[in-house]
Amino acid sequence: MDFIDPRRRIEHDADKAIRQLLKPLFALFEADRAVTEVNVNGPEHVFVTRNGRRESIADLRLEDQVLDGALVAVAHAMGQECEAGKLSSIVNGKLPGFRFAGVLYPIAACGTSVSIRRHSPRVRTMEDYVTDGAFVVSPAGLLVPRAPVVTDEQVNDYLIRMVREGRT
């Protein structure tokens, strides 16, 4: 593949390397089009978001070194530094068709955390979220989130979203 802009070559090479490092995670997207996001909270805690609901993937484990290497590769592809224990250990970037966010250990207390979100082929409406069960319509006609019961997983989800949305 020919590249006029050398930066595109770096991004292309980094994309290939990241997809190879995180092959088991990208396989989850390939296996099911309903999977919109994959989250890793340390090497043993992998989750997918499917139809607006988060599910644990119990039989998948990634080594710390693999997660760290992928995060460093994304940072470098975005022209960023990535070093554990420093502010630069929080990385946000884009891969073709995906949004990537991650935090290195020890900033991420459970181990390096990674979130990969597939870009949606269309803009979702509130009706889509209601249909998927993410929201309910109250008797007053207002959309409200499902009744909250806060678990450790939900706290981790919240923190991942904050990182992903750049609110940390």
JSON list of C-alpha atoms in Angstrom, two decimals:
[
{"chain": "A", "resi": 1, "resn": "MET", "atom": "CA", "xyz": [0.00, 0.00, 0.00]},
{"chain": "A", "resi": 2, "resn": "ASP", "atom": "CA", "xyz": [1.43, 3.41, -1.00]},
{"chain": "A", "resi": 3, "resn": "PHE", "atom": "CA", "xyz": [1.17, 6.38, 1.36]},
{"chain": "A", "resi": 4, "resn": "ILE", "atom": "CA", "xyz": [1.74, 10.00, 0.34]},
{"chain": "A", "resi": 5, "resn": "ASP", "atom": "CA", "xyz": [1.54, 11.18, 3.96]},
{"chain": "A", "resi": 6, "resn": "PRO", "atom": "CA", "xyz": [4.09, 9.35, 6.18]},
{"chain": "A", "resi": 7, "resn": "ARG", "atom": "CA", "xyz": [1.72, 9.81, 9.16]},
{"chain": "A", "resi": 8, "resn": "ARG", "atom": "CA", "xyz": [-0.84, 7.58, 7.39]},
{"chain": "A", "resi": 9, "resn": "ARG", "atom": "CA", "xyz": [1.80, 4.85, 7.08]},
{"chain": "A", "resi": 10, "resn": "ILE", "atom": "CA", "xyz": [2.44, 5.02, 10.85]},
{"chain": "A", "resi": 11, "resn": "GLU", "atom": "CA", "xyz": [-1.30, 4.88, 11.59]},
{"chain": "A", "resi": 12, "resn": "HIS", "atom": "CA", "xyz": [-1.77, 1.94, 9.18]},
{"chain": "A", "resi": 13, "resn": "ASP", "atom": "CA", "xyz": [1.15, -0.01, 10.67]},
{"chain": "A", "resi": 14, "resn": "ALA", "atom": "CA", "xyz": [0.00, 0.75, 14.22]},
{"chain": "A", "resi": 15, "resn": "ASP", "atom": "CA", "xyz": [-3.55, -0.35, 13.37]},
{"chain": "A", "resi": 16, "resn": "LYS", "atom": "CA", "xyz": [-2.26, -3.70, 12.08]},
{"chain": "A", "resi": 17, "resn": "ALA", "atom": "CA", "xyz": [-0.05, -4.20, 15.15]},
{"chain": "A", "resi": 18, "resn": "ILE", "atom": "CA", "xyz": [-2.84, -3.29, 17.59]},
{"chain": "A", "resi": 19, "resn": "ARG", "atom": "CA", "xyz": [-5.32, -5.60, 15.87]},
{"chain": "A", "resi": 20, "resn": "GLN", "atom": "CA", "xyz": [-2.78, -8.41, 16.05]},
{"chain": "A", "resi": 21, "resn": "LEU", "atom": "CA", "xyz": [-2.01, -7.78, 19.74]},
{"chain": "A", "resi": 22, "resn": "LEU", "atom": "CA", "xyz": [-5.72, -7.63, 20.59]},
{"chain": "A", "resi": 23, "resn": "LYS", "atom": "CA", "xyz": [-6.87, -10.29, 18.14]},
{"chain": "A", "resi": 24, "resn": "PRO", "atom": "CA", "xyz": [-9.07, -12.07, 20.72]},
{"chain": "A", "resi": 25, "resn": "LEU", "atom": "CA", "xyz": [-10.92, -8.80, 21.41]},
{"chain": "A", "resi": 26, "resn": "PHE", "atom": "CA", "xyz": [-11.44, -7.91, 17.75]},
{"chain": "A", "resi": 27, "resn": "ALA", "atom": "CA", "xyz": [-12.66, -11.48, 17.20]},
{"chain": "A", "resi": 28, "resn": "LEU", "atom": "CA", "xyz": [-15.57, -10.69, 19.55]},
{"chain": "A", "resi": 29, "resn": "PHE", "atom": "CA", "xyz": [-16.65, -7.89, 17.19]},
{"chain": "A", "resi": 30, "resn": "GLU", "atom": "CA", "xyz": [-16.27, -10.14, 14.16]},
{"chain": "A", "resi": 31, "resn": "ALA", "atom": "CA", "xyz": [-18.25, -12.99, 15.73]},
{"chain": "A", "resi": 32, "resn": "ASP", "atom": "CA", "xyz": [-21.31, -10.85, 16.49]},
{"chain": "A", "resi": 33, "resn": "ARG", "atom": "CA", "xyz": [-22.39, -7.61, 14.79]},
{"chain": "A", "resi": 34, "resn": "ALA", "atom": "CA", "xyz": [-24.52, -6.80, 17.87]},
{"chain": "A", "resi": 35, "resn": "VAL", "atom": "CA", "xyz": [-21.32, -6.31, 19.92]},
{"chain": "A", "resi": 36, "resn": "THR", "atom": "CA", "xyz": [-20.68, -2.56, 20.01]},
{"chain": "A", "resi": 37, "resn": "GLU", "atom": "CA", "xyz": [-18.00, -2.37, 22.69]},
{"chain": "A", "resi": 38, "resn": "VAL", "atom": "CA", "xyz": [-15.38, -4.52, 24.37]},
{"chain": "A", "resi": 39, "resn": "ASN", "atom": "CA", "xyz": [-13.98, -3.57, 27.79]},
{"chain": "A", "resi": 40, "resn": "VAL", "atom": "CA", "xyz": [-11.07, -5.07, 29.67]},
{"chain": "A", "resi": 41, "resn": "ASN", "atom": "CA", "xyz": [-10.59, -4.23, 33.36]},
{"chain": "A", "resi": 42, "resn": "GLY", "atom": "CA", "xyz": [-7.33, -6.00, 34.06]},
{"chain": "A", "resi": 43, "resn": "PRO", "atom": "CA", "xyz": [-6.30, -9.21, 32.31]},
{"chain": "A", "resi": 44, "resn": "GLU", "atom": "CA", "xyz": [-9.08, -11.43, 33.65]},
{"chain": "A", "resi": 45, "resn": "HIS", "atom": "CA", "xyz": [-12.15, -9.20, 33.37]},
{"chain": "A", "resi": 46, "resn": "VAL", "atom": "CA", "xyz": [-13.43, -8.91, 29.79]},
{"chain": "A", "resi": 47, "resn": "PHE", "atom": "CA", "xyz": [-16.88, -7.59, 28.95]},
{"chain": "A", "resi": 48, "resn": "VAL", "atom": "CA", "xyz": [-18.85, -6.91, 25.79]},
{"chain": "A", "resi": 49, "resn": "THR", "atom": "CA", "xyz": [-21.74, -4.54, 25.24]},
{"chain": "A", "resi": 50, "resn": "ARG", "atom": "CA", "xyz": [-24.36, -6.20, 23.10]},
{"chain": "A", "resi": 51, "resn": "ASN", "atom": "CA", "xyz": [-27.69, -4.51, 22.33]},
{"chain": "A", "resi": 52, "resn": "GLY", "atom": "CA", "xyz": [-27.03, -1.94, 25.04]},
{"chain": "A", "resi": 53, "resn": "ARG", "atom": "CA", "xyz": [-26.34, -4.53, 27.76]},
{"chain": "A", "resi": 54, "resn": "ARG", "atom": "CA", "xyz": [-23.00, -5.46, 29.25]},
{"chain": "A", "resi": 55, "resn": "GLU", "atom": "CA", "xyz": [-22.02, -9.13, 29.50]},
{"chain": "A", "resi": 56, "resn": "SER", "atom": "CA", "xyz": [-19.00, -10.80, 31.06]},
{"chain": "A", "resi": 57, "resn": "ILE", "atom": "CA", "xyz": [-16.79, -13.03, 28.89]},
{"chain": "A", "resi": 58, "resn": "ALA", "atom": "CA", "xyz": [-15.59, -15.54, 31.46]},
{"chain": "A", "resi": 59, "resn": "ASP", "atom": "CA", "xyz": [-13.26, -17.67, 29.34]},
{"chain": "A", "resi": 60, "resn": "LEU", "atom": "CA", "xyz": [-11.08, -14.89, 27.89]},
{"chain": "A", "resi": 61, "resn": "ARG", "atom": "CA", "xyz": [-7.87, -13.68, 29.50]},
{"chain": "A", "resi": 62, "resn": "LEU", "atom": "CA", "xyz": [-5.25, -11.30, 28.14]},
{"chain": "A", "resi": 63, "resn": "GLU", "atom": "CA", "xyz": [-1.74, -10.92, 29.51]},
{"chain": "A", "resi": 64, "resn": "ASP", "atom": "CA", "xyz": [-0.79, -7.60, 31.11]},
{"chain": "A", "resi": 65, "resn": "GLN", "atom": "CA", "xyz": [2.09, -7.19, 28.65]},
{"chain": "A", "resi": 66, "resn": "VAL", "atom": "CA", "xyz": [-0.29, -7.52, 25.69]},
{"chain": "A", "resi": 67, "resn": "LEU", "atom": "CA", "xyz": [-2.66, -4.88, 27.05]},
{"chain": "A", "resi": 68, "resn": "ASP", "atom": "CA", "xyz": [0.24, -2.56, 27.90]},
{"chain": "A", "resi": 69, "resn": "GLY", "atom": "CA", "xyz": [1.80, -3.02, 24.46]},
{"chain": "A", "resi": 70, "resn": "ALA", "atom": "CA", "xyz": [-1.47, -2.28, 22.68]},
{"chain": "A", "resi": 71, "resn": "LEU", "atom": "CA", "xyz": [-2.00, 0.87, 24.74]},
{"chain": "A", "resi": 72, "resn": "VAL", "atom": "CA", "xyz": [1.52, 2.11, 24.01]},
{"chain": "A", "resi": 73, "resn": "ALA", "atom": "CA", "xyz": [1.03, 1.39, 20.29]},
{"chain": "A", "resi": 74, "resn": "VAL", "atom": "CA", "xyz": [-2.21, 3.42, 20.21]},
{"chain": "A", "resi": 75, "resn": "ALA", "atom": "CA", "xyz": [-0.51, 6.29, 22.03]},
{"chain": "A", "resi": 76, "resn": "HIS", "atom": "CA", "xyz": [2.41, 6.34, 19.62]},
{"chain": "A", "resi": 77, "resn": "ALA", "atom": "CA", "xyz": [0.09, 6.17, 16.59]},
{"chain": "A", "resi": 78, "resn": "MET", "atom": "CA", "xyz": [-1.70, 9.25, 17.97]},
{"chain": "A", "resi": 79, "resn": "GLY", "atom": "CA", "xyz": [1.61, 11.05, 18.57]},
{"chain": "A", "resi": 80, "resn": "GLN", "atom": "CA", "xyz": [1.30, 10.68, 22.35]},
{"chain": "A", "resi": 81, "resn": "GLU", "atom": "CA", "xyz": [3.56, 9.31, 25.05]},
{"chain": "A", "resi": 82, "resn": "CYS", "atom": "CA", "xyz": [2.37, 6.52, 27.32]},
{"chain": "A", "resi": 83, "resn": "GLU", "atom": "CA", "xyz": [4.11, 5.81, 30.61]},
{"chain": "A", "resi": 84, "resn": "ALA", "atom": "CA", "xyz": [2.77, 3.93, 33.64]},
{"chain": "A", "resi": 85, "resn": "GLY", "atom": "CA", "xyz": [2.07, 5.96, 36.76]},
{"chain": "A", "resi": 86, "resn": "LYS", "atom": "CA", "xyz": [1.93, 9.28, 34.93]},
{"chain": "A", "resi": 87, "resn": "LEU", "atom": "CA", "xyz": [-0.84, 11.35, 33.36]},
{"chain": "A", "resi": 88, "resn": "SER", "atom": "CA", "xyz": [0.32, 10.02, 29.99]},
{"chain": "A", "resi": 89, "resn": "SER", "atom": "CA", "xyz": [-0.87, 6.56, 31.04]},
{"chain": "A", "resi": 90, "resn": "ILE", "atom": "CA", "xyz": [-4.39, 7.64, 29.97]},
{"chain": "A", "resi": 91, "resn": "VAL", "atom": "CA", "xyz": [-4.74, 7.21, 26.20]},
{"chain": "A", "resi": 92, "resn": "ASN", "atom": "CA", "xyz": [-7.56, 7.98, 23.76]},
{"chain": "A", "resi": 93, "resn": "GLY", "atom": "CA", "xyz": [-7.39, 7.35, 20.05]},
{"chain": "A", "resi": 94, "resn": "LYS", "atom": "CA", "xyz": [-9.13, 6.23, 16.90]},
{"chain": "A", "resi": 95, "resn": "LEU", "atom": "CA", "xyz": [-8.54, 3.16, 14.81]},
{"chain": "A", "resi": 96, "resn": "PRO", "atom": "CA", "xyz": [-10.33, 2.69, 11.49]},
{"chain": "A", "resi": 97, "resn": "GLY", "atom": "CA", "xyz": [-13.93, 1.95, 12.48]},
{"chain": "A", "resi": 98, "resn": "PHE", "atom": "CA", "xyz": [-13.21, 1.97, 16.22]},
{"chain": "A", "resi": 99, "resn": "ARG", "atom": "CA", "xyz": [-12.66, 4.30, 19.18]},
{"chain": "A", "resi": 100, "resn": "PHE", "atom": "CA", "xyz": [-10.00, 3.19, 21.65]},
{"chain": "A", "resi": 101, "resn": "ALA", "atom": "CA", "xyz": [-9.42, 4.31, 25.25]},
{"chain": "A", "resi": 102, "resn": "GLY", "atom": "CA", "xyz": [-7.17, 2.85, 27.89]},
{"chain": "A", "resi": 103, "resn": "VAL", "atom": "CA", "xyz": [-5.42, 3.41, 31.18]},
{"chain": "A", "resi": 104, "resn": "LEU", "atom": "CA", "xyz": [-2.22, 1.71, 32.33]},
{"chain": "A", "resi": 105, "resn": "TYR", "atom": "CA", "xyz": [-1.78, 0.12, 35.76]},
{"chain": "A", "resi": 106, "resn": "PRO", "atom": "CA", "xyz": [-1.42, 1.52, 38.49]},
{"chain": "A", "resi": 107, "resn": "ILE", "atom": "CA", "xyz": [-3.67, 4.43, 37.47]},
{"chain": "A", "resi": 108, "resn": "ALA", "atom": "CA", "xyz": [-6.20, 1.70, 36.58]},
{"chain": "A", "resi": 109, "resn": "ALA", "atom": "CA", "xyz": [-6.26, -0.11, 39.92]},
{"chain": "A", "resi": 110, "resn": "CYS", "atom": "CA", "xyz": [-7.36, -3.56, 38.66]},
{"chain": "A", "resi": 111, "resn": "GLY", "atom": "CA", "xyz": [-4.72, -3.71, 35.93]},
{"chain": "A", "resi": 112, "resn": "THR", "atom": "CA", "xyz": [-4.47, -2.05, 32.55]},
{"chain": "A", "resi": 113, "resn": "SER", "atom": "CA", "xyz": [-7.96, -1.20, 31.29]},
{"chain": "A", "resi": 114, "resn": "VAL", "atom": "CA", "xyz": [-8.96, -0.97, 27.65]},
{"chain": "A", "resi": 115, "resn": "SER", "atom": "CA", "xyz": [-12.19, 0.03, 25.96]},
{"chain": "A", "resi": 116, "resn": "ILE", "atom": "CA", "xyz": [-12.76, -0.48, 22.23]},
{"chain": "A", "resi": 117, "resn": "ARG", "atom": "CA", "xyz": [-16.00, 0.84, 20.76]},
{"chain": "A", "resi": 118, "resn": "ARG", "atom": "CA", "xyz": [-17.18, 0.08, 17.25]},
{"chain": "A", "resi": 119, "resn": "HIS", "atom": "CA", "xyz": [-18.39, 3.10, 15.33]},
{"chain": "A", "resi": 120, "resn": "SER", "atom": "CA", "xyz": [-22.10, 2.78, 14.68]},
{"chain": "A", "resi": 121, "resn": "PRO", "atom": "CA", "xyz": [-23.18, 2.63, 11.04]},
{"chain": "A", "resi": 122, "resn": "ARG", "atom": "CA", "xyz": [-26.11, 4.89, 12.01]},
{"chain": "A", "resi": 123, "resn": "VAL", "atom": "CA", "xyz": [-27.10, 7.35, 14.69]},
{"chain": "A", "resi": 124, "resn": "ARG", "atom": "CA", "xyz": [-29.21, 5.64, 17.36]},
{"chain": "A", "resi": 125, "resn": "THR", "atom": "CA", "xyz": [-32.41, 7.29, 18.52]},
{"chain": "A", "resi": 126, "resn": "MET", "atom": "CA", "xyz": [-33.85, 7.31, 22.02]},
{"chain": "A", "resi": 127, "resn": "GLU", "atom": "CA", "xyz": [-36.48, 4.90, 20.73]},
{"chain": "A", "resi": 128, "resn": "ASP", "atom": "CA", "xyz": [-33.67, 2.49, 19.85]},
{"chain": "A", "resi": 129, "resn": "TYR", "atom": "CA", "xyz": [-32.40, 2.64, 23.43]},
{"chain": "A", "resi": 130, "resn": "VAL", "atom": "CA", "xyz": [-35.91, 2.10, 24.83]},
{"chain": "A", "resi": 131, "resn": "THR", "atom": "CA", "xyz": [-36.42, -0.87, 22.49]},
{"chain": "A", "resi": 132, "resn": "ASP", "atom": "CA", "xyz": [-33.08, -2.33, 23.62]},
{"chain": "A", "resi": 133, "resn": "GLY", "atom": "CA", "xyz": [-34.10, -1.91, 27.27]},
{"chain": "A", "resi": 134, "resn": "ALA", "atom": "CA", "xyz": [-31.44, 0.64, 28.22]},
{"chain": "A", "resi": 135, "resn": "PHE", "atom": "CA", "xyz": [-34.17, 3.14, 29.20]},
{"chain": "A", "resi": 136, "resn": "VAL", "atom": "CA", "xyz": [-37.78, 2.85, 30.26]},
{"chain": "A", "resi": 137, "resn": "VAL", "atom": "CA", "xyz": [-40.63, 5.31, 29.80]},
{"chain": "A", "resi": 138, "resn": "SER", "atom": "CA", "xyz": [-41.98, 6.49, 33.15]},
{"chain": "A", "resi": 139, "resn": "PRO", "atom": "CA", "xyz": [-45.71, 7.03, 33.78]},
{"chain": "A", "resi": 140, "resn": "ALA", "atom": "CA", "xyz": [-45.02, 10.77, 33.39]},
{"chain": "A", "resi": 141, "resn": "GLY", "atom": "CA", "xyz": [-43.86, 10.09, 29.84]},
{"chain": "A", "resi": 142, "resn": "LEU", "atom": "CA", "xyz": [-40.23, 10.78, 30.62]},
{"chain": "A", "resi": 143, "resn": "LEU", "atom": "CA", "xyz": [-37.34, 8.59, 29.61]},
{"chain": "A", "resi": 144, "resn": "VAL", "atom": "CA", "xyz": [-35.45, 7.41, 32.66]},
{"chain": "A", "resi": 145, "resn": "PRO", "atom": "CA", "xyz": [-32.55, 5.01, 33.09]},
{"chain": "A", "resi": 146, "resn": "ARG", "atom": "CA", "xyz": [-33.35, 1.59, 34.48]},
{"chain": "A", "resi": 147, "resn": "ALA", "atom": "CA", "xyz": [-33.45, 1.42, 38.27]},
{"chain": "A", "resi": 148, "resn": "PRO", "atom": "CA", "xyz": [-29.89, 1.74, 39.56]},
{"chain": "A", "resi": 149, "resn": "VAL", "atom": "CA", "xyz": [-28.32, -1.04, 41.61]},
{"chain": "A", "resi": 150, "resn": "VAL", "atom": "CA", "xyz": [-24.67, -0.12, 41.79]},
{"chain": "A", "resi": 151, "resn": "THR", "atom": "CA", "xyz": [-22.19, -2.99, 41.61]},
{"chain": "A", "resi": 152, "resn": "ASP", "atom": "CA", "xyz": [-18.40, -2.98, 41.37]},
{"chain": "A", "resi": 153, "resn": "GLU", "atom": "CA", "xyz": [-18.71, -3.75, 37.66]},
{"chain": "A", "resi": 154, "resn": "GLN", "atom": "CA", "xyz": [-20.93, -0.69, 37.18]},
{"chain": "A", "resi": 155, "resn": "VAL", "atom": "CA", "xyz": [-18.42, 1.50, 38.99]},
{"chain": "A", "resi": 156, "resn": "ASN", "atom": "CA", "xyz": [-15.72, 0.18, 36.62]},
{"chain": "A", "resi": 157, "resn": "ASP", "atom": "CA", "xyz": [-18.05, 0.84, 33.67]},
{"chain": "A", "resi": 158, "resn": "TYR", "atom": "CA", "xyz": [-18.59, 4.39, 34.87]},
{"chain": "A", "resi": 159, "resn": "LEU", "atom": "CA", "xyz": [-14.87, 5.00, 35.16]},
{"chain": "A", "resi": 160, "resn": "ILE", "atom": "CA", "xyz": [-14.25, 3.60, 31.68]},
{"chain": "A", "resi": 161, "resn": "ARG", "atom": "CA", "xyz": [-16.93, 5.90, 30.25]},
{"chain": "A", "resi": 162, "resn": "MET", "atom": "CA", "xyz": [-15.38, 8.89, 31.99]},
{"chain": "A", "resi": 163, "resn": "VAL", "atom": "CA", "xyz": [-12.00, 8.05, 30.46]},
{"chain": "A", "resi": 164, "resn": "ARG", "atom": "CA", "xyz": [-13.52, 7.36, 27.05]},
{"chain": "A", "resi": 165, "resn": "GLU", "atom": "CA", "xyz": [-15.44, 10.64, 27.06]},
{"chain": "A", "resi": 166, "resn": "GLY", "atom": "CA", "xyz": [-12.40, 12.59, 28.23]},
{"chain": "A", "resi": 167, "resn": "ARG", "atom": "CA", "xyz": [-13.95, 13.64, 31.53]},
{"chain": "A", "resi": 168, "resn": "THR", "atom": "CA", "xyz": [-11.07, 12.49, 33.74]}
]
